[in-house]
XYZ file of C-alpha atoms in Angstrom:
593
model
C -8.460 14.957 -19.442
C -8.345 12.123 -16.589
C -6.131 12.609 -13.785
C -2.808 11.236 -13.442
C -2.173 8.974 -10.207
C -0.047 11.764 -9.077
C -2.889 14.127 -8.404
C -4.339 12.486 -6.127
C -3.683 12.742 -2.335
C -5.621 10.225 0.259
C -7.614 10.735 3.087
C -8.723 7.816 5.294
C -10.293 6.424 8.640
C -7.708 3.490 9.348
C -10.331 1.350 7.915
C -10.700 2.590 4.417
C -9.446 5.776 2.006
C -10.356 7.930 -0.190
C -8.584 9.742 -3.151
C -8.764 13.533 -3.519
C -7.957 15.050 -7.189
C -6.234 18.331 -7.560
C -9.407 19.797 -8.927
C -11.155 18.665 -5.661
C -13.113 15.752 -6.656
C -13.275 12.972 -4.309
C -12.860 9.722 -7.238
C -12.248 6.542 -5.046
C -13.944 5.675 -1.746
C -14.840 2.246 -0.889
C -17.475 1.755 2.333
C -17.457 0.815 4.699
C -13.880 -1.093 4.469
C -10.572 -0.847 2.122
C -12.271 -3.850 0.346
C -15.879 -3.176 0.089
C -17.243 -2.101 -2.903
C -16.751 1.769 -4.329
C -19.083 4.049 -3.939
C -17.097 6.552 -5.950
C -15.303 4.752 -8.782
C -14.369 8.029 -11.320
C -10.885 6.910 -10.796
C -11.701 3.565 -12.847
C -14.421 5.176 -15.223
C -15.997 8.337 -15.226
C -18.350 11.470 -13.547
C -21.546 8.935 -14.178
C -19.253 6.081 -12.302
C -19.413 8.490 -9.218
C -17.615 11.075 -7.527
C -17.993 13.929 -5.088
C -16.488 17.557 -6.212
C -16.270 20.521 -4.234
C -14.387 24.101 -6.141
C -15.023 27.307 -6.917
C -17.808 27.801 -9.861
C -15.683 27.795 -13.277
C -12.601 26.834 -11.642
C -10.365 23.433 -12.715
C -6.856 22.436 -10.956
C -6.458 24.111 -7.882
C -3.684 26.630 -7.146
C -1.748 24.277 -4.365
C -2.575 21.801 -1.887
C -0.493 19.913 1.536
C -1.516 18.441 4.284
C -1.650 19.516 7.468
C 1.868 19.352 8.676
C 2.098 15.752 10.519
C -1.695 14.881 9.793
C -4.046 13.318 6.945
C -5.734 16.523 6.862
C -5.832 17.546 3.448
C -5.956 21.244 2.773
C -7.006 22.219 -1.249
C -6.991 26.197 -2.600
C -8.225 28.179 -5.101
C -7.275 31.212 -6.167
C -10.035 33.182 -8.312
C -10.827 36.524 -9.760
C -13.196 36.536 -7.199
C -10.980 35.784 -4.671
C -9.435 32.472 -2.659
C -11.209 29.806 -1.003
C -10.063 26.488 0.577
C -11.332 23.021 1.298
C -10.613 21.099 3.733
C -10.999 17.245 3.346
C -10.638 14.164 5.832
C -11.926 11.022 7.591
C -12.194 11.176 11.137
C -11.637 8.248 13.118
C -14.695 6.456 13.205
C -17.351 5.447 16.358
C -19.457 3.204 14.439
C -20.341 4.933 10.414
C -17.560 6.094 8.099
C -17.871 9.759 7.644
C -15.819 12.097 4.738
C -16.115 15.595 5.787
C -15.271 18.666 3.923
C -15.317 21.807 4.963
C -15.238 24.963 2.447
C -13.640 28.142 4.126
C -13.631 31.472 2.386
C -10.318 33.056 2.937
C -10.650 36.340 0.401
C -13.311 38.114 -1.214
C -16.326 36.423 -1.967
C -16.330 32.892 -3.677
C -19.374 30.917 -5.436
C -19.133 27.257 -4.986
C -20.153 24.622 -6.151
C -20.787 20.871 -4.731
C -21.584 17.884 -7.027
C -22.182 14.568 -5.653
C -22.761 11.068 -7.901
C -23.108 8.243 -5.627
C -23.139 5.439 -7.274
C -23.127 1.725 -5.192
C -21.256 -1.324 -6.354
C -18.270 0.201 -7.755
C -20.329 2.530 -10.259
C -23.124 0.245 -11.285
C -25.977 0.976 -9.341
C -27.673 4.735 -9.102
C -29.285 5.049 -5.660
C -32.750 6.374 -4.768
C -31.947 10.018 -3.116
C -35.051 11.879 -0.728
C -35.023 14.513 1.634
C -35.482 13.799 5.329
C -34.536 15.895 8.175
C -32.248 18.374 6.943
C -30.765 15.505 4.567
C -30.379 13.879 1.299
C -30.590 10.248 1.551
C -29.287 7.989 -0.601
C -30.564 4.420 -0.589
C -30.070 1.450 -3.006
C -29.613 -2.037 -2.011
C -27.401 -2.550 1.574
C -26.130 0.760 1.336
C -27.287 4.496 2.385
C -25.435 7.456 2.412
C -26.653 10.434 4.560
C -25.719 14.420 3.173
C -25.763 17.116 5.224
C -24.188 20.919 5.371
C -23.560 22.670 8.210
C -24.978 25.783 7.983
C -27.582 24.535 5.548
C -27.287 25.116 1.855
C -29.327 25.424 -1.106
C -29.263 21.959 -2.392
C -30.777 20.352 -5.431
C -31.252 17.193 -7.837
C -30.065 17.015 -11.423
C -28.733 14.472 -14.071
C -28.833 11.937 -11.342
C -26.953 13.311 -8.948
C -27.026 15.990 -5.611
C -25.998 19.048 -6.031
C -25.446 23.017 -3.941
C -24.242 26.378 -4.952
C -23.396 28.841 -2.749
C -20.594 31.974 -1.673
C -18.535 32.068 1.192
C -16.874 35.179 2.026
C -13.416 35.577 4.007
C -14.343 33.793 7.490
C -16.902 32.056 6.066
C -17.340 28.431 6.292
C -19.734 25.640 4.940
C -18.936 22.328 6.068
C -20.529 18.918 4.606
C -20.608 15.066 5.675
C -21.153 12.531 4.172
C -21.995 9.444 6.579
C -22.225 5.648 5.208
C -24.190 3.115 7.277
C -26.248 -0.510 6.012
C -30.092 0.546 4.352
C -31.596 -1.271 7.123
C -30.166 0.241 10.440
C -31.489 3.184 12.164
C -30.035 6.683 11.123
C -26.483 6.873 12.308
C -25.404 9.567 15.318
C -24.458 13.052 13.571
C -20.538 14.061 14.149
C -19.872 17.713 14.530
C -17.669 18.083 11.675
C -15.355 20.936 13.249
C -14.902 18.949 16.145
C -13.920 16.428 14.288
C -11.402 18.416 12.259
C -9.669 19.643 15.486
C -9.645 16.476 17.170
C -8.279 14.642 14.013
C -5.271 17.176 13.857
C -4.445 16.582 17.335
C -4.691 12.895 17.026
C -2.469 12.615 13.996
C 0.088 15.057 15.363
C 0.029 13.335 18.678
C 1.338 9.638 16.601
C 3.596 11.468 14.331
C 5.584 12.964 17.838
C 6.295 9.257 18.449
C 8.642 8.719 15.411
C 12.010 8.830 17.009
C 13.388 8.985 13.757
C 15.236 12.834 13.856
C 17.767 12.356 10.746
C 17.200 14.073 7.225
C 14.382 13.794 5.308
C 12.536 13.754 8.299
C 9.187 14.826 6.968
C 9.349 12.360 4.051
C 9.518 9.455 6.263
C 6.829 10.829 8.545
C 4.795 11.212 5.502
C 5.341 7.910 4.696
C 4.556 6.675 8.578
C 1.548 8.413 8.265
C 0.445 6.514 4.955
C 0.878 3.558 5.943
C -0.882 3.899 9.211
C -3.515 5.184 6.856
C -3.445 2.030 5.061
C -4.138 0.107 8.462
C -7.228 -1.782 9.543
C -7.328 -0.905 12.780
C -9.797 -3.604 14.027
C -7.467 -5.957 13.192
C -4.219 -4.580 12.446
C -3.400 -5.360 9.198
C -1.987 -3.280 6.499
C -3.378 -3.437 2.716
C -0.921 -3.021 -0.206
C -2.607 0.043 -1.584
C -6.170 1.486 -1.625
C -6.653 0.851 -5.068
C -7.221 -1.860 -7.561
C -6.610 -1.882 -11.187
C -4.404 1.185 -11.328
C -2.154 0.314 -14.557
C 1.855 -0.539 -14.615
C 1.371 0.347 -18.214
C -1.128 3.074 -19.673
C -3.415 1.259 -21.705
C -2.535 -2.423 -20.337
C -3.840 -5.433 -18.660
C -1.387 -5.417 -16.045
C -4.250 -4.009 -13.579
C -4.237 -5.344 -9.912
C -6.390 -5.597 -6.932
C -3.918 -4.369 -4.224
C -6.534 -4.068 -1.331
C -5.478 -6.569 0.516
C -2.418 -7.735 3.151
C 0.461 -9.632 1.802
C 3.157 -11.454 3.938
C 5.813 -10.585 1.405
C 5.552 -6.964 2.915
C 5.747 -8.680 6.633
C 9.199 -8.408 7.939
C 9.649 -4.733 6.030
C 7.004 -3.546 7.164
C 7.977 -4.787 11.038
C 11.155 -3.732 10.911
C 10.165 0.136 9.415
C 7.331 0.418 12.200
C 10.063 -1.241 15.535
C 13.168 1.450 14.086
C 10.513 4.382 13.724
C 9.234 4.055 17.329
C 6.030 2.798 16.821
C 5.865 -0.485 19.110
C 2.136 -0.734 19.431
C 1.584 -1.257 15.516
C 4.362 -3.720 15.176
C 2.818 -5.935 17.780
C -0.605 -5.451 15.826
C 0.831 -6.465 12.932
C 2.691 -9.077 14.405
C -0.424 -10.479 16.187
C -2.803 -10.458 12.392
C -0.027 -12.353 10.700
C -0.161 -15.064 13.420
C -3.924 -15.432 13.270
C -4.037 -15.111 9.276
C -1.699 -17.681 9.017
C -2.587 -20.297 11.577
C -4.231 -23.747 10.141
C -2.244 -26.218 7.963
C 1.636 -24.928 6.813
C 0.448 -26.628 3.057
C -2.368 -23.827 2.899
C -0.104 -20.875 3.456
C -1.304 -18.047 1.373
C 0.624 -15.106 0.251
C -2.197 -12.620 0.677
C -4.851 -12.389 2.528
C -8.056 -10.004 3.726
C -8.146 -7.269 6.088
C -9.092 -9.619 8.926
C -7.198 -12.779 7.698
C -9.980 -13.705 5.101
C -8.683 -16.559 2.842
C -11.544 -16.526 -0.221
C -10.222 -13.394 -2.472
C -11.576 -14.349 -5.724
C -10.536 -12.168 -8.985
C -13.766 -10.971 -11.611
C -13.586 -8.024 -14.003
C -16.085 -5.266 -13.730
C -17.033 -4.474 -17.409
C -18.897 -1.039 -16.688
C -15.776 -0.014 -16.046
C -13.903 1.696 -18.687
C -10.384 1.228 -16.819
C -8.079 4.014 -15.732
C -7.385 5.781 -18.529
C -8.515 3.407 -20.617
C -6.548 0.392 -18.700
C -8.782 -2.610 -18.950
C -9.532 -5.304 -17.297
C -10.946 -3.506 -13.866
C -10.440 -6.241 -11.528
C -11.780 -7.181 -8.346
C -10.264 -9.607 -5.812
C -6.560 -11.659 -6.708
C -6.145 -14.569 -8.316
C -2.929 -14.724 -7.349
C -3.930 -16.047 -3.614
C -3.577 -19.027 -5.074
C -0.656 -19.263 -5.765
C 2.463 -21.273 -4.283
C 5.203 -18.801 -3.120
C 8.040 -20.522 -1.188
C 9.592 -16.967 -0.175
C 6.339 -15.906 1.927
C 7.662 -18.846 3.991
C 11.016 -17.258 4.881
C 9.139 -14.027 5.622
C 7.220 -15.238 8.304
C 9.938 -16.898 10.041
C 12.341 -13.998 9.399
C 9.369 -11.354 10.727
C 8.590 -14.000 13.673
C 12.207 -13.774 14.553
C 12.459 -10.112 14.486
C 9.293 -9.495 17.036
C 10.965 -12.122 19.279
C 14.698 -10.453 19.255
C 12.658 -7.141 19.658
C 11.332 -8.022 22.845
C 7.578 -8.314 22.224
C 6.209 -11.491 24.334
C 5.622 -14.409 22.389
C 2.439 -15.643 21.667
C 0.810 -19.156 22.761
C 1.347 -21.349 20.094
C 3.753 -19.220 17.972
C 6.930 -21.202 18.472
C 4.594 -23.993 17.510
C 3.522 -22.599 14.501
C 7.066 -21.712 13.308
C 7.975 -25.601 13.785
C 5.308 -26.699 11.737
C 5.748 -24.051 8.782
C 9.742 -25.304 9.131
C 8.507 -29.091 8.462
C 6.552 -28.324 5.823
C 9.080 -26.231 4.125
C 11.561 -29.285 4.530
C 9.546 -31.435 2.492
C 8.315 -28.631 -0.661
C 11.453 -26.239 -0.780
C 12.630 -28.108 -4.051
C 9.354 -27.600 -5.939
C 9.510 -24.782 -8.282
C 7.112 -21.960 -7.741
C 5.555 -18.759 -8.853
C 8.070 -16.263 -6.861
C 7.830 -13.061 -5.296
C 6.709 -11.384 -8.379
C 3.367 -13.283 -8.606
C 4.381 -14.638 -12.214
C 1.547 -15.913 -14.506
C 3.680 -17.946 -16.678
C 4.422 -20.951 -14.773
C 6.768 -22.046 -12.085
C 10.081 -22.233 -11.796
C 12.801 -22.359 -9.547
C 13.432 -18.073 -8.443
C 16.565 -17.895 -6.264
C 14.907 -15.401 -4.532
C 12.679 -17.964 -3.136
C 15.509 -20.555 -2.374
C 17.203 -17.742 -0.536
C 14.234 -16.896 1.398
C 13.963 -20.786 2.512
C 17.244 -20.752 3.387
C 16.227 -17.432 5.976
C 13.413 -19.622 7.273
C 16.054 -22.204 8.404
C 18.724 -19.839 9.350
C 16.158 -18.131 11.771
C 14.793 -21.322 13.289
C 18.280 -22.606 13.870
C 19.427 -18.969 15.677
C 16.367 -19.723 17.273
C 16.787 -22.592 18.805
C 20.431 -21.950 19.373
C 19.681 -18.681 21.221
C 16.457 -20.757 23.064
C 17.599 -23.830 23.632
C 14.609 -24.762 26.013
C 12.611 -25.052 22.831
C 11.601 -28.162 21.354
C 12.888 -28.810 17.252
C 15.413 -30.513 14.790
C 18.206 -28.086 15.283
C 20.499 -30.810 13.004
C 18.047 -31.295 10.925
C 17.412 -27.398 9.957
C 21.004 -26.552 9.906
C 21.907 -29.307 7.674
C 18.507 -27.818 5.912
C 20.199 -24.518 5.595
C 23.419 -25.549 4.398
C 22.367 -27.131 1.370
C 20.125 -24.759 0.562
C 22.970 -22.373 0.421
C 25.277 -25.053 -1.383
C 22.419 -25.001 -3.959
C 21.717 -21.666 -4.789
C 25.192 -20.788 -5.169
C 25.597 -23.784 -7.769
C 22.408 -23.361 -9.911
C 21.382 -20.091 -9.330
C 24.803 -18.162 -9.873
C 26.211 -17.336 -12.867
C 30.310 -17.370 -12.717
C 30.886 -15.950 -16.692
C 28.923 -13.381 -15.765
C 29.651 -13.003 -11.703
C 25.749 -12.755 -10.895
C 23.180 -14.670 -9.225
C 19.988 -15.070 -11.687
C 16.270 -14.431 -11.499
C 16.061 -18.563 -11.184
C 18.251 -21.817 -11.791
C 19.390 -21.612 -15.499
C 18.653 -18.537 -16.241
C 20.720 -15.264 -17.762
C 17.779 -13.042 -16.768
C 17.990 -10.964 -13.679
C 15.773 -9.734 -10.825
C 16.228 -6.917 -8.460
C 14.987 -9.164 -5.186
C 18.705 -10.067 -5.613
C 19.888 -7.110 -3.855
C 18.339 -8.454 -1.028
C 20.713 -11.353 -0.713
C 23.296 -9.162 1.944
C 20.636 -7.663 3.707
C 18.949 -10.978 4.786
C 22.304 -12.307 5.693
C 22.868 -15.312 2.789
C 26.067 -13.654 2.002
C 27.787 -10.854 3.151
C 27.863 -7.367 1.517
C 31.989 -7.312 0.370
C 31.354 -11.084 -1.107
C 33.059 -10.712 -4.729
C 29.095 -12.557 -6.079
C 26.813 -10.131 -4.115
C 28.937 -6.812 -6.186
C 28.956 -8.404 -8.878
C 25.401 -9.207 -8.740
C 24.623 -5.426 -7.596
C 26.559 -4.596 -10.785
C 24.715 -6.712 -13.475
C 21.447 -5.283 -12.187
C 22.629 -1.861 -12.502
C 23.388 -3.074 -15.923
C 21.048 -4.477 -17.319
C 17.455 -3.223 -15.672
C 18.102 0.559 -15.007
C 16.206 2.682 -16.906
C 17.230 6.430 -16.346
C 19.186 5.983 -13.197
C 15.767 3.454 -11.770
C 15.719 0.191 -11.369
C 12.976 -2.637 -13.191
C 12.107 -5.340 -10.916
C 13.053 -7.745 -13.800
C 13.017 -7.878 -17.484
C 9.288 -8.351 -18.883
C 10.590 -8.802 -22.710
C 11.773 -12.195 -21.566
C 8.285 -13.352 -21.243
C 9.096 -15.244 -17.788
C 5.763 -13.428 -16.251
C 2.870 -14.588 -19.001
C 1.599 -11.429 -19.784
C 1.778 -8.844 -22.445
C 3.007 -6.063 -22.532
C 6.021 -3.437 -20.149
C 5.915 -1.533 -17.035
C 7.522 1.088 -15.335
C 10.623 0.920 -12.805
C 9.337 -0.425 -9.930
C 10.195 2.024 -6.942
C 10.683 -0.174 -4.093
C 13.655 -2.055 -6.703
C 15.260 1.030 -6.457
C 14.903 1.687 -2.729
C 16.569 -1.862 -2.348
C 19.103 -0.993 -4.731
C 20.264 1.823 -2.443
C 20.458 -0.001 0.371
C 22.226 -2.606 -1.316
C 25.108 0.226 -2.446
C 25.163 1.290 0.865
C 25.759 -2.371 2.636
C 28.627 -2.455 -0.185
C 30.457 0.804 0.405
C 29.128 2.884 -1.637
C 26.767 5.246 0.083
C 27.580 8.301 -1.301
C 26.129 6.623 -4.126
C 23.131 5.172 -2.210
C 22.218 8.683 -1.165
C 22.417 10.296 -4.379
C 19.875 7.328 -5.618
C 17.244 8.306 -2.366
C 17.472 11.722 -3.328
C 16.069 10.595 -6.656
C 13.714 8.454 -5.472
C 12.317 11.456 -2.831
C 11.973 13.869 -5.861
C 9.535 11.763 -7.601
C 7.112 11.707 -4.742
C 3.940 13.840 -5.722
C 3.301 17.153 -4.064
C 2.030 15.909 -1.343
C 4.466 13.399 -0.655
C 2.876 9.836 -2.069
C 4.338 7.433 -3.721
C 2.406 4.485 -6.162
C 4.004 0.998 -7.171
C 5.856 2.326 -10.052
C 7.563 5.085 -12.207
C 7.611 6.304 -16.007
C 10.747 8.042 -16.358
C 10.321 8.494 -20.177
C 6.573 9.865 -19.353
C 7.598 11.513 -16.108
C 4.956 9.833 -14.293
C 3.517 7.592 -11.714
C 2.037 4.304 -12.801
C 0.393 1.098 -10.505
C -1.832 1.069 -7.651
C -1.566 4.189 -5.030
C -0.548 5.422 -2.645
C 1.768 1.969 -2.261
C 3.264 0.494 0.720
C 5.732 -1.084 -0.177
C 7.577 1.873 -1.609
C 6.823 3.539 1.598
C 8.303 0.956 3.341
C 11.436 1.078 1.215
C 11.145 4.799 1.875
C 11.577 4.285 5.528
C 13.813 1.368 5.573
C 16.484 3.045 2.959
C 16.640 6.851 5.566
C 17.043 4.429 8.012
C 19.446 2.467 7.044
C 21.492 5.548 5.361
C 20.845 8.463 8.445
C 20.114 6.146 11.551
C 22.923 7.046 12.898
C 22.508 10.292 12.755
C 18.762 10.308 13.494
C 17.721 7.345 15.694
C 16.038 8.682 18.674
């Protein structure tokens, strides 16, 4: 029986992840970045498509599993007839080669276990050669090498194309094993002590999670979430990928299977705003500083996504090999959807540019620069229709989302320049910019039979990014259209008290098929209750949303409330985000630091 999303916990260097199953079977690593190929793809096919499990002989799901309070240190159990043993999996913060170590620990009686590793290169396709050399088992194919060892030694063996040990640990008793990635044609890489590395990577993590001045309820949960989305960081470069996965399915046995592996400015001034209220100044400037650098060049070749380092070629293939998460086909590698034109990413830039400067970080040379030249591009294209926020594959068309979001980018240059006047720019020009924007949404993109703005001009469908209409400031949260709106979403896309991002029946997106409620919807609907009034109700909705987290507190793209399950890419941040934004915005008050 595969896995279900929700059984799987990550691990990760701040340059790529892996995913842990509860029967303790690494199935998703990717080396030596978020967006290299997999060397363990069982999460997209099967055992031959490579994975690494460690467990007691005979033994399936474990018995329970957490983290490390405050840390990505994943602790797994077993209980047996035999008696209990643990494993402990994580990435340490990498010098130069990504390393996964595990460490088994006998904690009763005496345990036989058993370690069984398929790597397989190129996302499953390609079976390295394996040899012994110096206390290792080397695995070479191509530009990649892998490098096993066990510390103290272990019997270790090759069978059905893959590496494999058996051994018993008695309470006390530990064997610990690393696994260390490096290019086929360097030297060997240096050896980490792996319990060293376990104690150091405890203290590291524990030492950033103290700097959350967030003290309200639900504390851990939005540490949790901190801590996943810090996971989800490159650190060379300070960008922040959407998930660690591709192809994960919004619908069990559908095409609606996404490469999410890479940084998207929709997520920009969210993901700001979560990391400047939490405390954590140092990532927000990070952040801050890839977004100007992936975005600099010509405002007409503004992309919505890009790479870890501001790369601008993602192109989309299938992988065929690949038999799809449980059964969800096409695999797909890279995102066609980079090419897409998405007037809102506009009016997240300038919105998350105008939140660093009112934060206080120091400009940058050039940025105020930039921000004019993304404003006069946006003067002369914010009448085209476009894809949206949702990444639609069924043409363009004028979203109000995005027509709200262009009128952000002009309200923010005009506070701008009112609040800088030494700056050079067209502060007429951009107010008179802003106003009929506004004039225009609120004639073709309202509805007044039904008192509800509309997913775009002419339209009776609806879409949840128009809860975000008070919070960016277009109108305020007591106007008589922004309830009503709040209301005909409740209406029409809950689904078991959570909230669809729109209506897929009405064909607006191109492709077949449903998908689940999609959890950050339902984080914005909260917050939108809560700008309106009605936060009892807003709280009762985050309590929801906490209780479908998985046991050890992750969150993917979307939820199956008839199934009871998880569906889309994983862990996601954007729901963490909406996580952290939504305790914020209901508890601040009672727990800003």
């Amino acid at each position: 029986m595969h896995p279900r999303i929700e059984d799987y916990a990550i691990i990760g260097d701040e340059q790529t992840a892996a995913l842990v199953a509860t029967d303790g079977s690494v199935d998703w690593l990717c080396l030596p970045r978020f967006d290299s190929a997999a060397c363990f793809a069982k999460l997209l096919g099967d055992e031959d498509n490579g994975h690494w499990r460690i467990a007691p002989v005979g033994a399936e799901r474990c018995t329970r599993r957490a983290y490390r309070p405050d840390t990505l240190v994943l602790d797994t159990e077993w209980e047996t007839a035999q008696g209990t043993v643990r494993v402990t999996d994580l990435m340490p913060q990498r010098d130069r080669a990504p390393d996964l170590v595990r460490i088994v620990e006998g904690l009763s009686g005496r345990v036989t276990v058993r370690s069984t590793l398929r790597l397989r290169f190129d996302y499953g396709s390609v079976v390295p050669w394996v040899r012994r050399t110096d206390g290792h088992r080397v695995a070479v194919a191509g530009p990649d090498s892998a490098w096993l060892r066990s510390d103290p030694e272990v019997r270790t063996w090759g069978e059905d194309l893959g590496t494999h040990s058996e051994f018993t640990v008695a309470a006390g008793e530990k064997v610990a094993f690393v696994l260390t990635w490096h290019p086929s044609h360097e030297p060997r890489p240096r050896q980490i002590d792996p319990y060293q590395a376990l104690e150091h990577s405890v203290a590291d993590w524990r030492s950033w999670a103290a700097r959350c001045r967030y003290t309200g309820p639900h504390r851990d949960a939005v540490v949790r979430s901190l801590i996943t989305l810090k996971a989800l960081t490159y650190a060379p470069t300070g960008g922040i990928v959407a998930a660690a996965t591709t192809s994960l399915p919004e619908e069990p046995g559908g095409v609606r299977n996404w490469d999410y592996r890479y940084c998207w400015l929709r997520d920009s001034t969210l993901t700001l705003g979560a990391l400047l209220a939490a405390g954590y100044l140092d990532e927000a400037e990070a952040w801050r500083d890839w977004l100007l650098r992936a975005v600099a060049g010509s405002p007409s070749a503004l992309q919505i996504m890009y790479g870890l380092a501001g790369e601008r070629r993602l192109p989309e293939y299938e992988l065929p090999w690949l038999s799809g998460f449980a059964g969800s086909r096409p695999v797909r590698i890279g995102n066609a959807a980079v090419d897409q034109l998405q007037l809102d990413v506009y009016g997240e830039v300038m919105d998350t540019l105008s939140l660093a400067r009112t934060a206080g970080m120091p400009d940058k040379p050039q940025m105020w620069e930039l921000q004019r030249a993304l404003m006069d591009f946006l003067t002369t294209v914010w009448r085209e229709p476009d894809e949206g926020l949702w990444e639609v594959r069924g043409g363009r068309r004028h979203f109000v989302h995005s027509k709200v979001m262009t009128w952000v980018a002009a309200d923010r240059a005009v506070r701008t320049l009112e609040a800088r006047p030494e700056l050079a720019g067209d502060l007429d020009a951009w107010r008179a910019l802003r106003d009929e924007v506004h004039r225009e949404v609120c004639e073709r993109g309202y509805d007044p039979e039904r008192n509800t703005f509309t997913q775009y001009y002419g339209s009776r469908e609806l879409d949840a990014a128009l809860l975000l209409i008070p919070r960016v400031g277009f109108l305020p949260p007591d106007d008589p259209r922004v309830l009503g709106t709040i209301d005909a979403v409740e209406k029409e896309l809950l689904q078991d008290g959570l909230l669809h991002r729109y209506s897929t029946r009405a064909g607006a997106d191109g492709l077949p098929g449903g998908e689940g409620t999609f959890l950050v919807c339902s984080f914005w609907l909260a917050d939108a209750l809560h700008l309106a009034g009605r936060t009892a109700e807003a709280r009762d909705l985050f309590e929801r949303l906490l209780a479908l987290t998985n046991d050890v507190g992750l969150l993917a793209e979307e939820y199956d409330p008839a199934a009871g399950r998880q569906l889309g890419n994983f862990p996601q941040a954007f729901s963490h985000i909406g996580l952290v934004h939504t305790a914020l915005a209901l508890y601040g008050d009672e727990g800003a630091g």
